[in-house]
Short mmCIF file of C-alpha atoms and ligand atoms in Angstrom, two decimals:
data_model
loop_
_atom_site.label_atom_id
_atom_site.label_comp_id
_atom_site.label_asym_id
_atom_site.label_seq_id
_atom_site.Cartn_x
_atom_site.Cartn_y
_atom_site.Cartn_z
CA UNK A 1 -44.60 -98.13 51.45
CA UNK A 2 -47.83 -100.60 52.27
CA UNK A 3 -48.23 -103.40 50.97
CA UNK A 4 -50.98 -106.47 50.25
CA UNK A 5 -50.45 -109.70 48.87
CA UNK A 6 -52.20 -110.46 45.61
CA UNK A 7 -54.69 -112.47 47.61
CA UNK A 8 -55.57 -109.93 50.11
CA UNK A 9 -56.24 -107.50 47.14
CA UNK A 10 -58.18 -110.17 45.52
CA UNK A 11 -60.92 -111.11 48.58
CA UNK A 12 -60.64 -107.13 48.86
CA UNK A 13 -62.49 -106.74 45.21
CA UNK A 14 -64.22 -109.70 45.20
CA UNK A 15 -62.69 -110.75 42.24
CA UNK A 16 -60.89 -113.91 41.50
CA UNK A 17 -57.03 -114.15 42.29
CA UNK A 18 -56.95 -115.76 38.58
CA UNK A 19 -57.98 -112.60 37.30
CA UNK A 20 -56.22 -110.32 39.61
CA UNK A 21 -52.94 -112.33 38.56
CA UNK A 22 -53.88 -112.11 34.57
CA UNK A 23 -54.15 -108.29 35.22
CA UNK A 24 -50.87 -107.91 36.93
CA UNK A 25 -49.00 -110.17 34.12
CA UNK A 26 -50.46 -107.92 31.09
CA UNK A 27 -48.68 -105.35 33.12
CA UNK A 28 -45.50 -106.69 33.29
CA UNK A 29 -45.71 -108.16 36.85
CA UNK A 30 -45.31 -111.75 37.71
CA UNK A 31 -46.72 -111.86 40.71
CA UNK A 32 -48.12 -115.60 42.79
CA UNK A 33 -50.80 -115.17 45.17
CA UNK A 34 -49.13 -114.72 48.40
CA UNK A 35 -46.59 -112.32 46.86
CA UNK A 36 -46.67 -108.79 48.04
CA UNK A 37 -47.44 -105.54 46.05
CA UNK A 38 -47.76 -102.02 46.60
CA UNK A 39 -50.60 -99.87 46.98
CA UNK A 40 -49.85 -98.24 44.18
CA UNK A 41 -49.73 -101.25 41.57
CA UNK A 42 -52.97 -103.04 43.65
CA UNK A 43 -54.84 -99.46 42.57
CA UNK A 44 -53.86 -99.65 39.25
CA UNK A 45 -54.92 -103.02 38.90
CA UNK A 46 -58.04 -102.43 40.75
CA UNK A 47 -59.19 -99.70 38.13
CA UNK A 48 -58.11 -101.88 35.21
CA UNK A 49 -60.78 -104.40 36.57
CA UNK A 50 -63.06 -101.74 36.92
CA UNK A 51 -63.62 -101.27 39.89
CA UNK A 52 -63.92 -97.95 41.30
CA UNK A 53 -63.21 -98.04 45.01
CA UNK A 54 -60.10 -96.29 46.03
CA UNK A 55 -57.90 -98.07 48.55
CA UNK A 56 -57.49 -97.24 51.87
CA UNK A 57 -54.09 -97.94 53.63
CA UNK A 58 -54.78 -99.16 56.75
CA UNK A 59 -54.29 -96.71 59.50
CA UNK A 60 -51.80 -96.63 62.39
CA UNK A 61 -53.15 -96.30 65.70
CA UNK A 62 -51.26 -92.83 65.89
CA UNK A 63 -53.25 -91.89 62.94
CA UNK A 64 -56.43 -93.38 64.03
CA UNK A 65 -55.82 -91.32 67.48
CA UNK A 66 -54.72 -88.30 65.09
CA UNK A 67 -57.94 -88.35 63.40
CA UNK A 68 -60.29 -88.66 66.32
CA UNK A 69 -58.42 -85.79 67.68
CA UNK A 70 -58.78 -83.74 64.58
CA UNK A 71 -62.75 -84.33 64.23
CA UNK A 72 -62.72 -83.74 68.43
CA UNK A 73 -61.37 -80.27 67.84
CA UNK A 74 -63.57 -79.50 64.83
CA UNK A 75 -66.14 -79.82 67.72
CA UNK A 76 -64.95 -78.19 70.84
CA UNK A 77 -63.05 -75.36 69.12
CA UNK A 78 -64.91 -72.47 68.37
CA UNK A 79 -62.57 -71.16 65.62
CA UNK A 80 -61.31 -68.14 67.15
CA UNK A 81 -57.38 -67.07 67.24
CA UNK A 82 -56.63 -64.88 69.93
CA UNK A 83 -53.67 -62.96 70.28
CA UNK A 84 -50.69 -64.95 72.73
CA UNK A 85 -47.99 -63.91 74.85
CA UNK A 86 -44.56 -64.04 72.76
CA UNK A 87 -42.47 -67.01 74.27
CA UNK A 88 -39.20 -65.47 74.43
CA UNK A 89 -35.22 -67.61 75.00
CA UNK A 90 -32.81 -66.49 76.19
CA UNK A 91 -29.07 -67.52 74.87
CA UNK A 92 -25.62 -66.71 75.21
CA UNK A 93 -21.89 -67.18 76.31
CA UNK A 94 -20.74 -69.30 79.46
CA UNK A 95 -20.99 -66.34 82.23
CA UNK A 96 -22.51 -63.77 80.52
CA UNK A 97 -25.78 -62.52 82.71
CA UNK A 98 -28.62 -65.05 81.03
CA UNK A 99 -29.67 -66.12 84.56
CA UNK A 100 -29.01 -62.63 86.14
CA UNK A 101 -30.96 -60.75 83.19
CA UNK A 102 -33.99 -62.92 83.66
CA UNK A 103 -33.48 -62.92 87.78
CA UNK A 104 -33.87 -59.14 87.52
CA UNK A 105 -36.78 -59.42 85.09
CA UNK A 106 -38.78 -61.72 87.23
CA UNK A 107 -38.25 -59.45 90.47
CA UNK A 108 -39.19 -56.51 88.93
CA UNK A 109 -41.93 -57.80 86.73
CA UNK A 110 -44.23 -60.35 88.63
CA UNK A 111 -47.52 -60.86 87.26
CA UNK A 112 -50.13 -58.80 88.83
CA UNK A 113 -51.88 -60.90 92.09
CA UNK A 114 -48.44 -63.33 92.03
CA UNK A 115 -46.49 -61.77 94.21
CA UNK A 116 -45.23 -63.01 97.35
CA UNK A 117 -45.26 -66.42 96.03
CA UNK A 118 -42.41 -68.81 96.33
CA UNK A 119 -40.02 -68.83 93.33
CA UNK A 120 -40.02 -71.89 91.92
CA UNK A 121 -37.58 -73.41 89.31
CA UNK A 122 -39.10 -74.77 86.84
CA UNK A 123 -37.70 -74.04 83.52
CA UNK A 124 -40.48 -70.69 82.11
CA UNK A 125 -42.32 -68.82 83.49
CA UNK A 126 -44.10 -65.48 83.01
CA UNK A 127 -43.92 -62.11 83.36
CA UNK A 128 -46.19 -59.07 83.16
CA UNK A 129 -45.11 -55.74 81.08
CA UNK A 130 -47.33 -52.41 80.68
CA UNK A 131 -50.52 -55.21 81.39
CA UNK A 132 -49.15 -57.80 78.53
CA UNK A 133 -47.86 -60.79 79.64
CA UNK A 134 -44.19 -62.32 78.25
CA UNK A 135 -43.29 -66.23 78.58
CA UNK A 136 -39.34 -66.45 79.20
CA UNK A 137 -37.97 -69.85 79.21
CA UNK A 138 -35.10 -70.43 81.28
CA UNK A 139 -31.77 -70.74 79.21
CA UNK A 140 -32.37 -74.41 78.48
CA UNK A 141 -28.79 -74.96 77.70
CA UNK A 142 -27.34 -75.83 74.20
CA UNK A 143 -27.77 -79.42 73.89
CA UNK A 144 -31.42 -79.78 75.69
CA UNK A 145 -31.95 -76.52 72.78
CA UNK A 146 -30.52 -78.64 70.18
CA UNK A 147 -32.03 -81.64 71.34
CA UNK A 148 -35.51 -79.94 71.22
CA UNK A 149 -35.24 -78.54 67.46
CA UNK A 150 -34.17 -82.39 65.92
CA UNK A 151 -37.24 -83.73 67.72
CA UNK A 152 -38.95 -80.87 65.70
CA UNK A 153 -39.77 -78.71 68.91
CA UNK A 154 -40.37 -75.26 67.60
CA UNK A 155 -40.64 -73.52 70.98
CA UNK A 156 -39.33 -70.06 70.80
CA UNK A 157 -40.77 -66.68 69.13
CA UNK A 158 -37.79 -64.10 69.72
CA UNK A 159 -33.90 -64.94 70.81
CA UNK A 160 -32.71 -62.76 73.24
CA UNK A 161 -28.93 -63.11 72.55
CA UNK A 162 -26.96 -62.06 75.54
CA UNK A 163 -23.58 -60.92 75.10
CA UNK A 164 -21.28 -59.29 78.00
CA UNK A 165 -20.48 -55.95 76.96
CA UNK A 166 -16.89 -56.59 79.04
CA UNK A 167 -15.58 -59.84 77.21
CA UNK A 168 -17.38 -59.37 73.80
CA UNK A 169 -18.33 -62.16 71.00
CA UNK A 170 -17.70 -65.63 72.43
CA UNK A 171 -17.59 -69.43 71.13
CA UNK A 172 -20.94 -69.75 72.42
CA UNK A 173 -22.19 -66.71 71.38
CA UNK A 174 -21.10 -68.09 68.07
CA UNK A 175 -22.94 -71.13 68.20
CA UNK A 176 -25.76 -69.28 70.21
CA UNK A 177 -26.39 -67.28 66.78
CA UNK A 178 -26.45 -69.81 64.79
CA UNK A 179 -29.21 -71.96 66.43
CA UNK A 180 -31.23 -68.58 66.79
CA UNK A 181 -30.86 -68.89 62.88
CA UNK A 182 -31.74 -72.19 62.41
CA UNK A 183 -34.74 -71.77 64.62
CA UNK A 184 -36.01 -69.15 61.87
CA UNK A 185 -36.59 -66.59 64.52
CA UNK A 186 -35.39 -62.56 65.47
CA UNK A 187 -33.19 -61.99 67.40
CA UNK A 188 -32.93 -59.05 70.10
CA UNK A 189 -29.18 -58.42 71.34
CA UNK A 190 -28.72 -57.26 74.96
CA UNK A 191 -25.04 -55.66 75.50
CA UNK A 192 -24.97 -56.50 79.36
CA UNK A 193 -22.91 -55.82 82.05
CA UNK A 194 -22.43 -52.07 80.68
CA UNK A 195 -22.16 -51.30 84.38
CA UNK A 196 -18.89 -52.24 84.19
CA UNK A 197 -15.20 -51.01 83.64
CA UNK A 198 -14.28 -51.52 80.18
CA UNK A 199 -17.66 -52.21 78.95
CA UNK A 200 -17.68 -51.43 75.00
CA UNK A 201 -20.82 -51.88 73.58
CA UNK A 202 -19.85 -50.78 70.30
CA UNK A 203 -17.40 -53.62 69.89
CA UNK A 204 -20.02 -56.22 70.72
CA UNK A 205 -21.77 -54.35 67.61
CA UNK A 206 -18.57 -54.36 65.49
CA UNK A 207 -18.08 -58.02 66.21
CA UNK A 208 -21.74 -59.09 65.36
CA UNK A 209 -21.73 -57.04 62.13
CA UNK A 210 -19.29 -59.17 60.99
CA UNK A 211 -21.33 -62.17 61.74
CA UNK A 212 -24.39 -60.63 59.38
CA UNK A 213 -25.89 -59.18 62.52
CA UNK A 214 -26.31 -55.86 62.21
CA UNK A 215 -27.49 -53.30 64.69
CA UNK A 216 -30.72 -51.46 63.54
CA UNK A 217 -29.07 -47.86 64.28
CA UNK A 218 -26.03 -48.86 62.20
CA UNK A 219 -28.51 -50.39 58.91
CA UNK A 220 -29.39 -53.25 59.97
CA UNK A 221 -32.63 -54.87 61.43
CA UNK A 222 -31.38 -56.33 65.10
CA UNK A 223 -31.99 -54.30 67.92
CA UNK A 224 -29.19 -54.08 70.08
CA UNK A 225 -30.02 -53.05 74.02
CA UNK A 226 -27.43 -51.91 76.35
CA UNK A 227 -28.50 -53.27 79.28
CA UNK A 228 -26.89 -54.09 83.07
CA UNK A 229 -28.52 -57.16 84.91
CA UNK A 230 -27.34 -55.84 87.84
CA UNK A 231 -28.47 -52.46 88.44
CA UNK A 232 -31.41 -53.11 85.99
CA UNK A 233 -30.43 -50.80 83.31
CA UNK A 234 -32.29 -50.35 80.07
CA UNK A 235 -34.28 -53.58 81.17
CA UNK A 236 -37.66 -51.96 80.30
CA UNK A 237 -36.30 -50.64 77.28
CA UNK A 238 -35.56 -54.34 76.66
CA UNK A 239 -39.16 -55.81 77.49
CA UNK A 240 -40.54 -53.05 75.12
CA UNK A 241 -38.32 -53.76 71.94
CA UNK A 242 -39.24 -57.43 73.40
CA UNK A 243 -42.94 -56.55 73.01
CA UNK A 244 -42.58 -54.45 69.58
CA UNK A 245 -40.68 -57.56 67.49
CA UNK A 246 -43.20 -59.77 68.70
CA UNK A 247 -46.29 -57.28 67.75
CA UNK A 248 -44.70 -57.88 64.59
CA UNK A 249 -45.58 -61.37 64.61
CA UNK A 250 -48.94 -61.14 65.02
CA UNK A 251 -48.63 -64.36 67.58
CA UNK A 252 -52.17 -66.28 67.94
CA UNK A 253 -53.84 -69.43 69.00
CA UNK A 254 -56.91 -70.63 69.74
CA UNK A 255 -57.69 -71.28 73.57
CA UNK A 256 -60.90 -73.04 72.84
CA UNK A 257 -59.17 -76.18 71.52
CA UNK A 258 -58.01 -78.99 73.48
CA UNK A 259 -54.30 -78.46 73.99
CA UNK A 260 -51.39 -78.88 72.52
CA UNK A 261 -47.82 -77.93 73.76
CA UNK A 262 -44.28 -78.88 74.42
CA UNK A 263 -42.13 -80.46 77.25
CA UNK A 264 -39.45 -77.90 78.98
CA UNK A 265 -38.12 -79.67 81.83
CA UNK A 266 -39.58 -83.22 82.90
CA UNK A 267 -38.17 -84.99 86.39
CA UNK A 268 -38.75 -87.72 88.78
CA UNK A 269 -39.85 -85.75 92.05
CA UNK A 270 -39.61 -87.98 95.00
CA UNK A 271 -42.63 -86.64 96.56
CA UNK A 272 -44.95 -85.93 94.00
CA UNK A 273 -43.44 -88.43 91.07
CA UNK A 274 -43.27 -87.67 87.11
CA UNK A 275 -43.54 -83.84 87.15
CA UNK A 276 -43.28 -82.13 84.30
CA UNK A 277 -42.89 -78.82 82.98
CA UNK A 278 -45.03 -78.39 79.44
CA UNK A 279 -45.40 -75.07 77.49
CA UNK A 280 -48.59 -74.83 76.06
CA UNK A 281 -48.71 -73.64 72.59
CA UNK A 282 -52.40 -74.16 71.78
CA UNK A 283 -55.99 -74.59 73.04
CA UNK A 284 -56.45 -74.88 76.94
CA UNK A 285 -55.03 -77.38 79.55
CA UNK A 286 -57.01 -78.20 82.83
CA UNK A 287 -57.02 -80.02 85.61
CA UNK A 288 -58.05 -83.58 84.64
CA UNK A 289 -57.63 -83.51 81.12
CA UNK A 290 -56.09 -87.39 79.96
CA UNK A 291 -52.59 -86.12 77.90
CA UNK A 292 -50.35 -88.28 75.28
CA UNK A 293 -46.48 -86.92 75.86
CA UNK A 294 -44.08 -88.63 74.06
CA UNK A 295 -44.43 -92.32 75.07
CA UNK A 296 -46.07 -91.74 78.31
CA UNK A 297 -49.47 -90.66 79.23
CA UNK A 298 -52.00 -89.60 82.09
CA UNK A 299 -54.94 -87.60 83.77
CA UNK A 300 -53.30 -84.11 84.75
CA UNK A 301 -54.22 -84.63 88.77
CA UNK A 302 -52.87 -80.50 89.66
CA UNK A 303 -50.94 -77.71 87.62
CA UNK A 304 -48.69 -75.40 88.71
CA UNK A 305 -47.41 -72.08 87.70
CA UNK A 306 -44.14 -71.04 87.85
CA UNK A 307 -44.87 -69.41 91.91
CA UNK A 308 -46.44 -72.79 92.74
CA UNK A 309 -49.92 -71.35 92.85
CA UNK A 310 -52.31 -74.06 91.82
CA UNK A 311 -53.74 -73.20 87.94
CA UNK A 312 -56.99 -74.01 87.10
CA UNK A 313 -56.35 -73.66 83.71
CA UNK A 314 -53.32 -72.83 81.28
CA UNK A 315 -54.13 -71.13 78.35
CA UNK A 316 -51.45 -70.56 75.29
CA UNK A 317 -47.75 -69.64 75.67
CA UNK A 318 -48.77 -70.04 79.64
CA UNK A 319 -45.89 -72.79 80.96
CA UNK A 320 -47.45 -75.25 83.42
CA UNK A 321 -45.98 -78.14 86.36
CA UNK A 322 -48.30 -80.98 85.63
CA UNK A 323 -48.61 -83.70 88.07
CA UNK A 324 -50.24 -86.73 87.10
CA UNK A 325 -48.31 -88.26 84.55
CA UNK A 326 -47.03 -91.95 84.44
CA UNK A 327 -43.69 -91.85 83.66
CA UNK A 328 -41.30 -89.70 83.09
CA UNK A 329 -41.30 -87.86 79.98
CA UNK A 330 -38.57 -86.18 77.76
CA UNK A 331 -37.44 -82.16 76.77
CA UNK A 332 -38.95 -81.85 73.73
CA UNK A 333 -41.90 -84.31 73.76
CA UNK A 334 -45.08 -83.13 72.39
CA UNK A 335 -48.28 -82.81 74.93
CA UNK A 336 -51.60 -83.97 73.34
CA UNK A 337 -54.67 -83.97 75.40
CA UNK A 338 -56.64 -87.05 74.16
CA UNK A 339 -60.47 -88.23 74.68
CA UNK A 340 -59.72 -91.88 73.59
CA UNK A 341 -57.72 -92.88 76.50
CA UNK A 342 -57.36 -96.24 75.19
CA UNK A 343 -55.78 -95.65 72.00
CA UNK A 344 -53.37 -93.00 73.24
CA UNK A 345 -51.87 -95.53 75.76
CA UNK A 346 -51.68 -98.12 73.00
CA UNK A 347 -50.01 -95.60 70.65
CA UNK A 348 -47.51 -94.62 73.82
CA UNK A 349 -47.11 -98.07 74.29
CA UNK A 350 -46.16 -98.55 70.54
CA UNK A 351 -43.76 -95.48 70.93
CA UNK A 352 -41.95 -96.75 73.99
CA UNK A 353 -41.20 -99.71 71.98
CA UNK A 354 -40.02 -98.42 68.57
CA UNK A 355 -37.69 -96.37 70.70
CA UNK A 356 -36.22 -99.68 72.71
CA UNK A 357 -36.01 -100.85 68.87
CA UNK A 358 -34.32 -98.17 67.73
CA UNK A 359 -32.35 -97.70 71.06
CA UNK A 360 -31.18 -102.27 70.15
CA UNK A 361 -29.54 -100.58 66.76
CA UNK A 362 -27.92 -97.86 67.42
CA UNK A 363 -26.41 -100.03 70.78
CA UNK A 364 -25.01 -102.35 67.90
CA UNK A 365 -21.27 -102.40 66.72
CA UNK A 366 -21.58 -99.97 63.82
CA UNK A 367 -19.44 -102.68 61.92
CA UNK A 368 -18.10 -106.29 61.47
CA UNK A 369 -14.91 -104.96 62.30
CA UNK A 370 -15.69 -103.58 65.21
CA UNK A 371 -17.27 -106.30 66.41
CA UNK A 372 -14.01 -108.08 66.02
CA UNK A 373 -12.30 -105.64 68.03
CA UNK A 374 -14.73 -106.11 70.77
CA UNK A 375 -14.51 -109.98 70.72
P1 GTP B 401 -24.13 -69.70 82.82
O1 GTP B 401 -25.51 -70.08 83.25
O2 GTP B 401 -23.06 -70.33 83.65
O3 GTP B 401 -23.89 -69.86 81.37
O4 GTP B 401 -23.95 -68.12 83.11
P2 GTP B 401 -25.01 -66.98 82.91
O5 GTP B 401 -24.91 -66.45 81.53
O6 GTP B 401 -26.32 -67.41 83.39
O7 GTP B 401 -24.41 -65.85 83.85
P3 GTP B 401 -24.92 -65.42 85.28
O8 GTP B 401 -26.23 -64.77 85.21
O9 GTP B 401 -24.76 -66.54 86.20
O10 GTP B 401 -23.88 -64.28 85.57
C1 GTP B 401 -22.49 -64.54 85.68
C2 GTP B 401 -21.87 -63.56 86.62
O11 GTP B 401 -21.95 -62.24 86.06
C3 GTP B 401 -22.56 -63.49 87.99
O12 GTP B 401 -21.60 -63.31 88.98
C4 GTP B 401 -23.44 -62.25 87.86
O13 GTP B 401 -23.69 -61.65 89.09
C5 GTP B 401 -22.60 -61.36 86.97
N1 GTP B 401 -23.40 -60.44 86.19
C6 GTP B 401 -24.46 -60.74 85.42
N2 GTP B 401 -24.95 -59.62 84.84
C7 GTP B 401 -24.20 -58.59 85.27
C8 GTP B 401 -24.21 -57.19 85.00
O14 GTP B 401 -25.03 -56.64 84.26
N3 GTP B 401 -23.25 -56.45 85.60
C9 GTP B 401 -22.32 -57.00 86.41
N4 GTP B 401 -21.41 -56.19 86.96
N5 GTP B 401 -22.29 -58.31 86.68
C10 GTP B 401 -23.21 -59.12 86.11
MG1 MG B 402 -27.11 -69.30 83.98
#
């Protein structure tokens, strides 16, 4: 908690330390004039001297920067939510079809005017569906999922929980499940591979039941799509359950405010340098705007979409390359654009070193013993 010493609270008032001190002693507290005290107590003795001024913890520059940002958007937003595409990942067992099933999505469903354009990897992109458009991030993995939700990344609307109809509930179908749980968010089975021999669907749905997940035609409230990422089978059937659970949602956002969003996939590129890979989750991102990620910042210089046709703008759920950054940030990091380009690359600058801090500690021999055995 802050702190002041008795002094500082003193010159504060504009009362006498003498008295300040004779007010902290008829409340139990010996205090001397350099000594700290909290925030609290200082209030408390403020009021008893009667004064009436409430005091105000000195802010960080993060929530100086916060603040300016907040009273920025109170004046370039124009309040309105609009409705956003659902951001939809896709999870499941070692082998199972994730990358096929979204392959065969993205060939079949470019977005109107795209085609032809060079498929690029970079983590999301976007798809178009009876004229609405779905964001599918690229199975990020696990960990880098894992990774993402402790750093507080809430990035997905719907799970799409793959499970090969063939070889059934997995390990990491398992653990798949539960971090679709933990995210807080439904979950839409698809029973691939069905074009196979020995495809049983039904056990896939026996197994899951088991797990709590139960398949909406048996009771239950998880749609479970037989699908085949190879022959395309039952894949629009997918996009519109896809489309339904999220209509359910009601998913909105407000492109008129600067924006906000979330780092997929960030990289040294040898040619073009820091290039990242940032969802954006809120407001609009453009060309030029000056962004806080993480500890690093920078003036977007060109955005890509997921073809690598240039973007002049990226509007919510849209995932964007940005170029233009000056270092290298991490999965997870949040994207601010910022108008105080000052403070935002002293508050990166402050970031960058609390994490070499924190990095020092948890480098240290977790105990004395240790240390002996390392000596
Ligand atoms: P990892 O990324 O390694 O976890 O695997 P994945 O889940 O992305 O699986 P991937 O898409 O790479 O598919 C694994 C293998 O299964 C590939 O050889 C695919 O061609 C094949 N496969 C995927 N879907 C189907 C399907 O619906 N039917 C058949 N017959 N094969 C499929
Ligand atoms: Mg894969």
């Amino acid at each position: 908690p802050p702190t002041m010493t008795v002094k500082e609270l003193a010159d504060s008032l504009g009362a006498s330390a003498a008295d300040v001190i004779r007010t902290l002693m008829q409340n139990g507290i010996m205090a001397t004039i350099n000594q700290q005290i909290d925030y609290d107590t200082a209030e408390i003795i403020a009021s008893e001297l009667g004064y009436e001024t409430r005091l105000v913890v000195p802010q960080t520059d993060e929530e100086k920067l916060l603040a300016e940002l907040e009273e920025e958007q109170k004046r370039v937003s124009k309040g309105v939510l609009q409705p956003r595409p659902p951001v939809i990942t896709v999870m499941g067992h070692v082998d199972h079809g994730k990358t096929k099933l979204l392959d065969t999505i993205r060939k079949t469903n470019v977005v109107a005017g795209e085609a032809g354009g060079i498929t690029q990897h970079i983590g999301a992109y976007q798809v178009e569906y009876q004229g609405r458009k779905i964001t599918f991030l690229d199975t990020p993995g696990h960990e880098a999922f894992t990774a993402m939700r402790a750093r507080g990344a809430q990035v997905t609307d719907i799970v799409v929980l793959v499970v090969a109809a063939d070889d059934g509930v997995r390990p990491q179908t398992l653990e798949a499940l539960a971090h679709a749980r933990a995210a807080n968010v439904p979950i839409v089975v698809a029973i691939n591979k069905i074009d196979r021999e020995g495809a049983n669907p039904d056990r896939v749905k026996q197994q899951l039941s088991e797990q709590g997940l139960v398949p909406d035609d048996w009771g239950g409230d998880t749609p479970f799509i037989p699908v085949s990422a190879l022959t395309g089978e039952g894949i629009q059937d997918l996009l519109s359950i896809l489309l339904l659970v999220a209509d359910m949602r009601e998913l909105k956002a407000d492109p008129t405010r600067l924006a906000e969003g979330t780092i997929i996939e960030a990289h040294l590129d040898p040619n073009q340098g820091p290039t990242a890979t940032v969802l954006v989750q809120n407001g609009t991102l453009k060309p030029r705007d000056f962004v806080l990620v993480g500890s690093v910042t920078g003036r977007i210089r060109v955005m890509f979409d997921d073809k690598g046709q240039k973007l002049r703008k990226a509007e919510p759920s849209t995932p964007a390359r940005i170029i233009g950054l000056e270092g290298v940030p991490e999965a997870g990091d949040k994207l601010l654009v910022v108008t105080d380009e000052k403070l935002a690359k002293q508050v990166a600058l402050q970031r960058a070193k609390a994490a070499q801090a924190a990095a020092l500690v948890s480098n240290r021999p977790a105990s004395l013993e240790e240390l002996f055995k390392n000596a």
